[in-house]
mmCIF file of C-alpha atoms in Angstrom:
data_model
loop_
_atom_site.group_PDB
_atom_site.id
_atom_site.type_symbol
_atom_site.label_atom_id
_atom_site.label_comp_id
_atom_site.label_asym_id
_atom_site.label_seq_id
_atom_site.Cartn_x
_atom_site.Cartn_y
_atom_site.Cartn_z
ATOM 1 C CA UNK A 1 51.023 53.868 246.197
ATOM 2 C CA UNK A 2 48.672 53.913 243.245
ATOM 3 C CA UNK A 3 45.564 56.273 244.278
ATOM 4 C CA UNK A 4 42.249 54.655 243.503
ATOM 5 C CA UNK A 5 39.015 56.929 241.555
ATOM 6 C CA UNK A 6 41.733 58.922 239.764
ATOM 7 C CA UNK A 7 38.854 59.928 237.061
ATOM 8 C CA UNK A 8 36.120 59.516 239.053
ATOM 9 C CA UNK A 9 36.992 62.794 240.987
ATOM 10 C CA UNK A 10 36.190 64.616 237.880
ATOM 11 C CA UNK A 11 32.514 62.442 237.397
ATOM 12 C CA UNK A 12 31.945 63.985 240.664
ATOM 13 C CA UNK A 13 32.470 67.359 239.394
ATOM 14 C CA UNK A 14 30.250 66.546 236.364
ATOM 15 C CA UNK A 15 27.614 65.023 238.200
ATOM 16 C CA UNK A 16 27.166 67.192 241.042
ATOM 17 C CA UNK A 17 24.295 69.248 240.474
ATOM 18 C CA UNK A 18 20.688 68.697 240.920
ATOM 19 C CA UNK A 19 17.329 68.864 239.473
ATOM 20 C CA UNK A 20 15.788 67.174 242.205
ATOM 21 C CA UNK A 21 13.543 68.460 244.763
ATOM 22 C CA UNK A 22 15.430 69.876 248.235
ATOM 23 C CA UNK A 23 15.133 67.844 251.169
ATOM 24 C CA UNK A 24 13.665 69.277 253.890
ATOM 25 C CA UNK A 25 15.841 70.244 256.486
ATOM 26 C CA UNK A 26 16.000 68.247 259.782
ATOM 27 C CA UNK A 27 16.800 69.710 263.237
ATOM 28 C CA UNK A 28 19.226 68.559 264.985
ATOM 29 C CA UNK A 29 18.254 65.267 267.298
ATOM 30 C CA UNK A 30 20.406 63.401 269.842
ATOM 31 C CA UNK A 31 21.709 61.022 269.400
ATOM 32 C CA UNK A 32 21.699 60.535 265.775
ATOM 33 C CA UNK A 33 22.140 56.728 264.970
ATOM 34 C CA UNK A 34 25.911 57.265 264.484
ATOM 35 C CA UNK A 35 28.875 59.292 265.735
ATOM 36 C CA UNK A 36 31.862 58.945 263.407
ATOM 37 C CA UNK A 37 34.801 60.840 263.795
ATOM 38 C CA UNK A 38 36.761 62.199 260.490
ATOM 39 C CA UNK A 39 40.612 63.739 260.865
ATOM 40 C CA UNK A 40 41.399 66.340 258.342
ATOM 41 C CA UNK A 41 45.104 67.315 257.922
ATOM 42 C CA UNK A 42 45.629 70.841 256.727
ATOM 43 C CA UNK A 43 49.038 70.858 254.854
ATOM 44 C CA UNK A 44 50.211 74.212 255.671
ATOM 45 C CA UNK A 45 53.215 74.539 253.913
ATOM 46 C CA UNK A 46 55.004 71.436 251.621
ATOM 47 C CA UNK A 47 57.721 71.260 249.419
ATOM 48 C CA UNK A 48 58.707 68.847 247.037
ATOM 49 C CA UNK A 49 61.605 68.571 244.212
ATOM 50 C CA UNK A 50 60.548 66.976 240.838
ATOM 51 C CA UNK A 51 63.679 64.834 239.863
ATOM 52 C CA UNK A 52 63.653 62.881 236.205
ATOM 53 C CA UNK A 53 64.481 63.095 232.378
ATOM 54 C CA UNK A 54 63.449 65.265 230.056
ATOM 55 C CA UNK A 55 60.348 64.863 228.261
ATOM 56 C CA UNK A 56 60.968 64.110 224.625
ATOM 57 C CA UNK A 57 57.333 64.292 223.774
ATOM 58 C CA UNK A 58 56.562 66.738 221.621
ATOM 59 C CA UNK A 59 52.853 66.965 223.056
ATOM 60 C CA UNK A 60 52.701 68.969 226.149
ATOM 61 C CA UNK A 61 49.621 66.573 227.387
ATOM 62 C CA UNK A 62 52.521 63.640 227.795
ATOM 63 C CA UNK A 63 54.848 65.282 229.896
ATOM 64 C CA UNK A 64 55.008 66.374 233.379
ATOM 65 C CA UNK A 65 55.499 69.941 233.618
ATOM 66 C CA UNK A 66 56.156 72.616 236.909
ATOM 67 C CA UNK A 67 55.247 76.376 235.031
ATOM 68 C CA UNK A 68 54.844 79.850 236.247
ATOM 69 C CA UNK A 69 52.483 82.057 234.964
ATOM 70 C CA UNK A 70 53.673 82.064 231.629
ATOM 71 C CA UNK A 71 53.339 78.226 231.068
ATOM 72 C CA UNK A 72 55.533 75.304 231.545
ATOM 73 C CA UNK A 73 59.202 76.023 232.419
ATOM 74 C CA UNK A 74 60.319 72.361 233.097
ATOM 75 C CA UNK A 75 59.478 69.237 231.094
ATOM 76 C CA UNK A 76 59.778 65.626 232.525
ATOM 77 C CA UNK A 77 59.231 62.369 231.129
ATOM 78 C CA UNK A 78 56.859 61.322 233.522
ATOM 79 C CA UNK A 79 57.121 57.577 233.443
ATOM 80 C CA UNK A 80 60.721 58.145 235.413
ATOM 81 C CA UNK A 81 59.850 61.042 237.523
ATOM 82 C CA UNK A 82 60.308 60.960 241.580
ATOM 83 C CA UNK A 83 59.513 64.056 244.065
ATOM 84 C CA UNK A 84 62.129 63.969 247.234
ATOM 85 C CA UNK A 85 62.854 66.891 249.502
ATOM 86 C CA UNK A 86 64.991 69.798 248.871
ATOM 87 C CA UNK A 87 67.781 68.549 250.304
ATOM 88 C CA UNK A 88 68.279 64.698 248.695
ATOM 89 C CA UNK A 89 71.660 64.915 247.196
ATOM 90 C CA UNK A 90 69.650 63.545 243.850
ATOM 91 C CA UNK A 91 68.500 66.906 242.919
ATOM 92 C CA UNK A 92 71.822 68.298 241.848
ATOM 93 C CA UNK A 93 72.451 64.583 240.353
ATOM 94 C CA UNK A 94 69.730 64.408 238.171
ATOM 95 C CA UNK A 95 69.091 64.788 234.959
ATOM 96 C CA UNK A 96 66.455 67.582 235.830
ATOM 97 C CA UNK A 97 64.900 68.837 238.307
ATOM 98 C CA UNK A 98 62.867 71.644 239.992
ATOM 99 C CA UNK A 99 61.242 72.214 242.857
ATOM 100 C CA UNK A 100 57.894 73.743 244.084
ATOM 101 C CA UNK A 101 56.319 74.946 247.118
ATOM 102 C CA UNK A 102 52.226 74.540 247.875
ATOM 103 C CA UNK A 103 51.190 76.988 250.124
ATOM 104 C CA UNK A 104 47.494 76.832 252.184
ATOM 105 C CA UNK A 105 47.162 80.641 253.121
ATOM 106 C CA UNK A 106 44.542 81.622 256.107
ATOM 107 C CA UNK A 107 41.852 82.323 253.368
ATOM 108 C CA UNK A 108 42.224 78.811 252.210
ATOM 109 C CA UNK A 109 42.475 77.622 255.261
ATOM 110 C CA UNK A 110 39.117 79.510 256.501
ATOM 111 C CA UNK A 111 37.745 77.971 253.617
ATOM 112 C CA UNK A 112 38.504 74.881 254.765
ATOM 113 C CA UNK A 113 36.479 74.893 258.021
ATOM 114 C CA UNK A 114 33.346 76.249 256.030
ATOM 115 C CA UNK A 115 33.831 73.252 253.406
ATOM 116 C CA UNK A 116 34.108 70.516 256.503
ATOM 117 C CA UNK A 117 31.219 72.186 258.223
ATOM 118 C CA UNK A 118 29.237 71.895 255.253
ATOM 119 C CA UNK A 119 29.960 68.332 254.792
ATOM 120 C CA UNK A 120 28.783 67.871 258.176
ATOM 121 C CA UNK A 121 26.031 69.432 257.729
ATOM 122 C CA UNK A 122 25.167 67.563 254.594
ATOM 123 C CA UNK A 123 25.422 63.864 255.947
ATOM 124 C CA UNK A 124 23.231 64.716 258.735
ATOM 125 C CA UNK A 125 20.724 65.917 256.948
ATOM 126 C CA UNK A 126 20.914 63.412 253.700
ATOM 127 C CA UNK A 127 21.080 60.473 256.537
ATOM 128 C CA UNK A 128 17.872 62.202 258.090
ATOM 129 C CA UNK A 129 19.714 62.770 261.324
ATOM 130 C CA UNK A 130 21.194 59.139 261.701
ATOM 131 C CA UNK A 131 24.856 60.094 260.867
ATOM 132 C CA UNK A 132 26.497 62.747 262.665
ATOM 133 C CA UNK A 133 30.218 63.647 261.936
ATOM 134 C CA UNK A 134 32.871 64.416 264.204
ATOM 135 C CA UNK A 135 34.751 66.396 262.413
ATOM 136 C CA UNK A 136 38.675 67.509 263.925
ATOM 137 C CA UNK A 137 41.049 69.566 261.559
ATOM 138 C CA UNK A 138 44.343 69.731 262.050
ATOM 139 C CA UNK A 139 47.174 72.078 261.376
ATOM 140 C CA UNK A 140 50.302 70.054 260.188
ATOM 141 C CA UNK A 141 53.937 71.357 260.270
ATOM 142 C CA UNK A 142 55.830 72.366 257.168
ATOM 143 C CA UNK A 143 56.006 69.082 255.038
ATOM 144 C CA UNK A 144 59.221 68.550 252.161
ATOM 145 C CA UNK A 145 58.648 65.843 249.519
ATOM 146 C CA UNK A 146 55.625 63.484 249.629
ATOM 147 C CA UNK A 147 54.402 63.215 246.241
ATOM 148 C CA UNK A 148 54.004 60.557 243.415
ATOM 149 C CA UNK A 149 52.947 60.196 240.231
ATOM 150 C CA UNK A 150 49.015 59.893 240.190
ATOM 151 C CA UNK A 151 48.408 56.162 238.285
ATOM 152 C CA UNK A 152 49.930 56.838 234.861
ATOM 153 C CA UNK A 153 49.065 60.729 234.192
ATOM 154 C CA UNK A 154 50.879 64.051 234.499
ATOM 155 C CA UNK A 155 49.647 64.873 237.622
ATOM 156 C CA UNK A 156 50.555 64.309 241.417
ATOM 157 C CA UNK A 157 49.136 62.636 244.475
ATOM 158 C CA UNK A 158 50.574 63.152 248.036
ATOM 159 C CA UNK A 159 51.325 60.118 249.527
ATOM 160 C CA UNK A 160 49.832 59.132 253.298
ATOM 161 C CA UNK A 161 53.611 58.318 254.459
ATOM 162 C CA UNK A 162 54.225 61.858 254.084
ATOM 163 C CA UNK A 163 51.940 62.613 256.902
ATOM 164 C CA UNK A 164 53.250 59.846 259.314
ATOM 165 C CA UNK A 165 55.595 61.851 261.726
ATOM 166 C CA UNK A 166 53.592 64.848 262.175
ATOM 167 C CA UNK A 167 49.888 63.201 261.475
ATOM 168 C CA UNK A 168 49.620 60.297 263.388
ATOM 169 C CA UNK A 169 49.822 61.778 266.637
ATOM 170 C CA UNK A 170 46.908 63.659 266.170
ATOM 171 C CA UNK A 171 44.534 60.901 265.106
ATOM 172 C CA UNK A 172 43.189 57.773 267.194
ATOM 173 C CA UNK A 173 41.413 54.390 267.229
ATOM 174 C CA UNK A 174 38.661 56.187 266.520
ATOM 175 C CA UNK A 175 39.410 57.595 263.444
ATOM 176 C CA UNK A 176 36.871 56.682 261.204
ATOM 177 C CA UNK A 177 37.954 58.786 257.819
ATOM 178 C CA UNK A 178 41.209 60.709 256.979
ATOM 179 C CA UNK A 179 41.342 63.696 254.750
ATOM 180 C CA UNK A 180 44.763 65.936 253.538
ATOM 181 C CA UNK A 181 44.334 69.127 252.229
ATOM 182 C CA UNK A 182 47.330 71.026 250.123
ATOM 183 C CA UNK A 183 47.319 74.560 249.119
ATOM 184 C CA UNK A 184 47.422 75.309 245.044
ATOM 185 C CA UNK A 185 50.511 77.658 245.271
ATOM 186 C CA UNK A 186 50.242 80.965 243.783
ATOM 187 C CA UNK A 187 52.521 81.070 240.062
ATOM 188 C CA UNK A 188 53.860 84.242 241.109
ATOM 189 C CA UNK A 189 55.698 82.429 243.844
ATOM 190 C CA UNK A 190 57.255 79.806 241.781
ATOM 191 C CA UNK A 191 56.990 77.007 239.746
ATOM 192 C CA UNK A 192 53.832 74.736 240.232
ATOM 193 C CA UNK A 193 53.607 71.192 239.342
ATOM 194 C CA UNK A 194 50.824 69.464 236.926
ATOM 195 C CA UNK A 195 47.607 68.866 238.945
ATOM 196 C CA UNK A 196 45.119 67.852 236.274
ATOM 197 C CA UNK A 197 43.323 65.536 239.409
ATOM 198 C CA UNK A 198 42.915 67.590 242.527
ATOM 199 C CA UNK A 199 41.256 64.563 244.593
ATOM 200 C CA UNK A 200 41.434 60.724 244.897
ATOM 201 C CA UNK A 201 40.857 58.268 247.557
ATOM 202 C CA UNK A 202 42.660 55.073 248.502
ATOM 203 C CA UNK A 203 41.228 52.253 249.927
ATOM 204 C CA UNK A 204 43.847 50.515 252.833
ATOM 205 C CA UNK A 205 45.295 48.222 250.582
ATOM 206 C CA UNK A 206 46.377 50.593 248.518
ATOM 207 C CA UNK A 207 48.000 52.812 251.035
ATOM 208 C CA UNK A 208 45.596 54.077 253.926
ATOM 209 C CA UNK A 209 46.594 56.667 256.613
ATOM 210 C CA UNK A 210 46.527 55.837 260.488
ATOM 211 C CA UNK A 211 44.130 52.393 259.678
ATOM 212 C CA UNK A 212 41.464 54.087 257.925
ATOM 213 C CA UNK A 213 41.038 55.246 254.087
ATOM 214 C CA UNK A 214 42.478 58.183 252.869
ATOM 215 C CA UNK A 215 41.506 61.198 250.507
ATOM 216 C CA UNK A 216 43.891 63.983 249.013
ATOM 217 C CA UNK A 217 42.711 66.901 247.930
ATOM 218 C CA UNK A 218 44.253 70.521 246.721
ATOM 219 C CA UNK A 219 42.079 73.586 248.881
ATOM 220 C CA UNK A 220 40.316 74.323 245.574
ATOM 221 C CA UNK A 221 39.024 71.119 245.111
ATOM 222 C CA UNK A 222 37.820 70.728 248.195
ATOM 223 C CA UNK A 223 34.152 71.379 247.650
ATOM 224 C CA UNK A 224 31.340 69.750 250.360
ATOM 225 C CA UNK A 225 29.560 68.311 247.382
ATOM 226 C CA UNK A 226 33.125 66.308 246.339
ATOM 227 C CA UNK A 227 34.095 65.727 249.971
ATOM 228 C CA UNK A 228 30.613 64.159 249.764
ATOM 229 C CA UNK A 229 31.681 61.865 246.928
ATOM 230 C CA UNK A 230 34.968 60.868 248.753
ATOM 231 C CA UNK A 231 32.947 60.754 252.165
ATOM 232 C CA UNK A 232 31.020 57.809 250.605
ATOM 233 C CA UNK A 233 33.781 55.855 248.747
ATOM 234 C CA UNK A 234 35.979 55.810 252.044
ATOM 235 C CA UNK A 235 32.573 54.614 253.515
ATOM 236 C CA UNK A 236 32.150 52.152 250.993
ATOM 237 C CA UNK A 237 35.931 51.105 251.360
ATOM 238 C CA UNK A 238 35.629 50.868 255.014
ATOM 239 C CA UNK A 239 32.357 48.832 254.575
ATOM 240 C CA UNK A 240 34.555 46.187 252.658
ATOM 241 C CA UNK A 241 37.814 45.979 254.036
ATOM 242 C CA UNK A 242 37.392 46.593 257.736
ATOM 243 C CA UNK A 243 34.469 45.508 258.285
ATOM 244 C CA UNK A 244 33.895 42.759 256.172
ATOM 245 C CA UNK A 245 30.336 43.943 255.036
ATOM 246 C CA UNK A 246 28.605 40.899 252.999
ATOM 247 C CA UNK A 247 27.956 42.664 250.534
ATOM 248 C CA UNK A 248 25.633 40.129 248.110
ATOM 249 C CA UNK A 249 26.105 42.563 244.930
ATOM 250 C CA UNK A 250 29.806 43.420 244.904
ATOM 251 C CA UNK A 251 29.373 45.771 242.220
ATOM 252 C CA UNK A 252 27.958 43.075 239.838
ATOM 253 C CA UNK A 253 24.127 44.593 240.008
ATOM 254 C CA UNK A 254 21.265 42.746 238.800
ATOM 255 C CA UNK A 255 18.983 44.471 236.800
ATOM 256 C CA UNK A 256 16.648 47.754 237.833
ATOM 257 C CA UNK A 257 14.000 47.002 240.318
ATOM 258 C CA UNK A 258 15.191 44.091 241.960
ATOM 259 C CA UNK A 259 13.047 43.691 244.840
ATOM 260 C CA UNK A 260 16.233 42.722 248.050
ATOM 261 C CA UNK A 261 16.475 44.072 251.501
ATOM 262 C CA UNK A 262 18.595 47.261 250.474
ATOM 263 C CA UNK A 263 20.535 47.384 253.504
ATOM 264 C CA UNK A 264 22.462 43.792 252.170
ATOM 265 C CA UNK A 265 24.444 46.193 249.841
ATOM 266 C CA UNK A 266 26.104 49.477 249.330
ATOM 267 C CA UNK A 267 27.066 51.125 246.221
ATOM 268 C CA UNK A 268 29.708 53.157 245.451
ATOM 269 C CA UNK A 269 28.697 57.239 244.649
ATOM 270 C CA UNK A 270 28.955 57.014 241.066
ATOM 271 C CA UNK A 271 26.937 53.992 240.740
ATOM 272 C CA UNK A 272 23.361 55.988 240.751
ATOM 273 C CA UNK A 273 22.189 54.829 237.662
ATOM 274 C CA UNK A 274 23.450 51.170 238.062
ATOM 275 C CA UNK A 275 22.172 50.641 241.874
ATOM 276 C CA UNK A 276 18.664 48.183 241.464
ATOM 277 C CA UNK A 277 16.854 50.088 243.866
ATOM 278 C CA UNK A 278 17.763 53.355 243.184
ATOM 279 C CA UNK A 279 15.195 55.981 241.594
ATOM 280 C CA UNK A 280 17.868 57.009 239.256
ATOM 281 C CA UNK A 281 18.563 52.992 237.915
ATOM 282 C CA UNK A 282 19.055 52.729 234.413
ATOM 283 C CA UNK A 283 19.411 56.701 233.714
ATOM 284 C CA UNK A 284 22.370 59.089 233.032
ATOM 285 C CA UNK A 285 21.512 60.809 236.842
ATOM 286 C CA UNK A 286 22.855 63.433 238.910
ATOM 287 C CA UNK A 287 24.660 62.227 241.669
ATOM 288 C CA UNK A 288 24.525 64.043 244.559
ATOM 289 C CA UNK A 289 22.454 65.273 246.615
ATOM 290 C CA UNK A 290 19.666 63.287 245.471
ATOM 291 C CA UNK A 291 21.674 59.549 245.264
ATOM 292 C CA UNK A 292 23.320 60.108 248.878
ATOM 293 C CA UNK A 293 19.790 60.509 250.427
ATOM 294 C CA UNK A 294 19.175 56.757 248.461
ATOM 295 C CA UNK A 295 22.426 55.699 250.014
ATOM 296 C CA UNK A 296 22.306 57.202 253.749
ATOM 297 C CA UNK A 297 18.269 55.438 254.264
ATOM 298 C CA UNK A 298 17.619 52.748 252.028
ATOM 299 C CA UNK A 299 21.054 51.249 252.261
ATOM 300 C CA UNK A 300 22.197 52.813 256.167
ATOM 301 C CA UNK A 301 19.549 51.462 257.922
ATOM 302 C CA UNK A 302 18.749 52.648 261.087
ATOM 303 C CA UNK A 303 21.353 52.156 264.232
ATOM 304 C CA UNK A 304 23.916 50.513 261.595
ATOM 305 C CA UNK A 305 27.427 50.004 263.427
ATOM 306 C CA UNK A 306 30.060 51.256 261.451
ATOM 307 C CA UNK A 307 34.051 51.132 262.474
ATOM 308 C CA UNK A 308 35.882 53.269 259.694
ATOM 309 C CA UNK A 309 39.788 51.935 261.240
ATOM 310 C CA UNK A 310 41.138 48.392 261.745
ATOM 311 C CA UNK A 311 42.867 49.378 264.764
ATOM 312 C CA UNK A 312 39.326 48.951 266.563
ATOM 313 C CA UNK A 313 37.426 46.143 264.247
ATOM 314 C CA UNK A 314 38.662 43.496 267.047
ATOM 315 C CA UNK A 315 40.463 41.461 264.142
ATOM 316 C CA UNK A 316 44.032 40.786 263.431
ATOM 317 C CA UNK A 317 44.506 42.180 259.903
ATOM 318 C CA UNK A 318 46.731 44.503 257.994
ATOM 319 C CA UNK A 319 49.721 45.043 259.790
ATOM 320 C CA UNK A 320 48.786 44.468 263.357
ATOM 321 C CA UNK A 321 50.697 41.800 265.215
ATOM 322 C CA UNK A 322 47.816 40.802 267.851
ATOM 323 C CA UNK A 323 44.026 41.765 267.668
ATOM 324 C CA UNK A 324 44.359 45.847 267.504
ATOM 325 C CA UNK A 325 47.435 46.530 268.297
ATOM 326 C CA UNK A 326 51.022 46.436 266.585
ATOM 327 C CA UNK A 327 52.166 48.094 263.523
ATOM 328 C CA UNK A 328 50.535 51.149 262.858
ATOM 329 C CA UNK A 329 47.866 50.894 265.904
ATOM 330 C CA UNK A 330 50.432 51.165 267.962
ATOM 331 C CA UNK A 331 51.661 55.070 266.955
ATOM 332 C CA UNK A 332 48.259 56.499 267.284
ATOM 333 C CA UNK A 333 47.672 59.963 268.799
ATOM 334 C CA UNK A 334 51.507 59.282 270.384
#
């Protein structure tokens, strides 16, 4: 599937910091206006074969490369390029290949708690106590293949099928946002692929995980301030495609200072200086934190329902084959 906000990963890096003033914190209050639940797969251990042609390019930028320490080892052309397990009879057939093993060590993985705490902590207070995440990690099993190529670059994006067997028992109905985390791999190891994104999000159409959206991310990557960024676009996605959010805008904003009810629309996270409302409209802004506080009370208003998976929405859509149930609805938390 083709991730969506391939570069806008990298605006959130750019935009992230802050000149703005710091909130002040808000104790804890129960209960906050909404509980939603977000699933976090920790990807241990996966391995993957790169199978393909060789890159005839002689720029480096247009191939797809798995190095070591010393650089790239491997060239592919990446417009043919596949990743299958270790043991698909294609890897010896090929024309090349090479494979590579991402590792998420117990420091990462440590790491990973703080980040998901942090994010947490983060909506609560930018939604001044109205959102309060349930957040559930989750420890997967050694993975094998599960990549493809990310839109039409170099790099890689792990695919949500990947996760089906060993993920979808551990999620629900209730799943409101999904979240896989990959190790980097160490060079000394091995070869590592190209990973010149190390985060997108899809929206269900283009390839969801257990009926909600779905965000990959390398450990690395995995900041709270860009979990923040992805936190809001699978909101935004949700917003739209599960629960059919009449949205009067659509993206198409008037101009700044439009005087609507702000809780009739809801922009996505890199949309700070385009949103009519916003402080930030019509400037080259920072995004975050001071644009999610804009987003989580002027356009979250108070006690606002929000169902993050299509398996509860109580409509037939997707792939169900009655109102919430069939297809995948039906192999949740089995």
């Amino acid at each position: 599937m083709r991730p969506a906000l391939s570069y806008l990963a990298l605006l959130a890096i750019a935009c992230g910091s802050t000149s703005g003033p710091v909130l002040e914190r808000i104790p804890p209050r129960l209960p906050p206006g909404s509980n939603l639940r977000v699933d976090v797969l920790s990807v241990r251990d996966i391995t993957s074969c790169a199978i393909g042609n060789p890159c005839q390019s002689n720029n480096p930028a247009n191939c797809f490369a798995l190095s070591d320490a010393n650089g790239p080892v491997q060239t592919f052309d990446p417009s043919g390029i596949e990743f299958v397990p270790p043991d698909d009879p294609r890897v010896a057939q090929a024309p090349r290949s090479g494979c590579f093993e991402l590792l998420l060590d117990d420091t990462a993985r440590s790491t990973l708690e703080q980040t998901f705490a942090g994010l947490r902590d983060e909506v609560f207070q930018l939604s001044e106590g109205q959102i309060d995440l349930d957040v559930r990690i989750h420890d997967l099993p050694a993975l094998t293949g599960g990549f493809n190529r990310w839109e039409n670059s170099t790099g890689i994006f792990l695919t949500p099928s990947t996760l089906d067997a060993a993920g979808l028992p551990l999620v629900s109905r209730d799943t409101d946002y999904v979240f896989a985390v990959t190790g980097d791999g160490v060079p000394a190891q091995g070869l590592l692929p190209n990973i010149p994104y190390c985060a997108g999000t899809n929206w269900l159409g283009k390839g969801g995980f257990a009926g909600s959206q779905y965000t990959w991310t390398t450990a690395s990557c995995a900041t709270s301030d860009l979990m923040l960024w992805h936190w809001l676009a699978q909101t935004y996605f949700g917003l739209r495609d599960i629960d059919s959010f009449p949205d009067i805008y659509q993206n198409q904003f008037p101009g700044c200072g439009t005087n609507r009810d702000p809780s009739r629309w809801f922009p996505m996270p890199d949309q700070c200086g385009a949103d009519p409302d916003a402080p930030s409209c019509g400037t080259s802004c920072s995004l975050l934190p001071d644009f999610a506080h804009h987003v989580l009370t002027a356009h979250w208003p108070v006690g606002r329902v929000f169902i993050g998976n299509h398996c509860r929405n109580q409509i037939q859509d997707f792939d169900e084959t009655d109102v919430d149930v069939g297809g995948v609805c039906d192999e949740l938390g089995r």
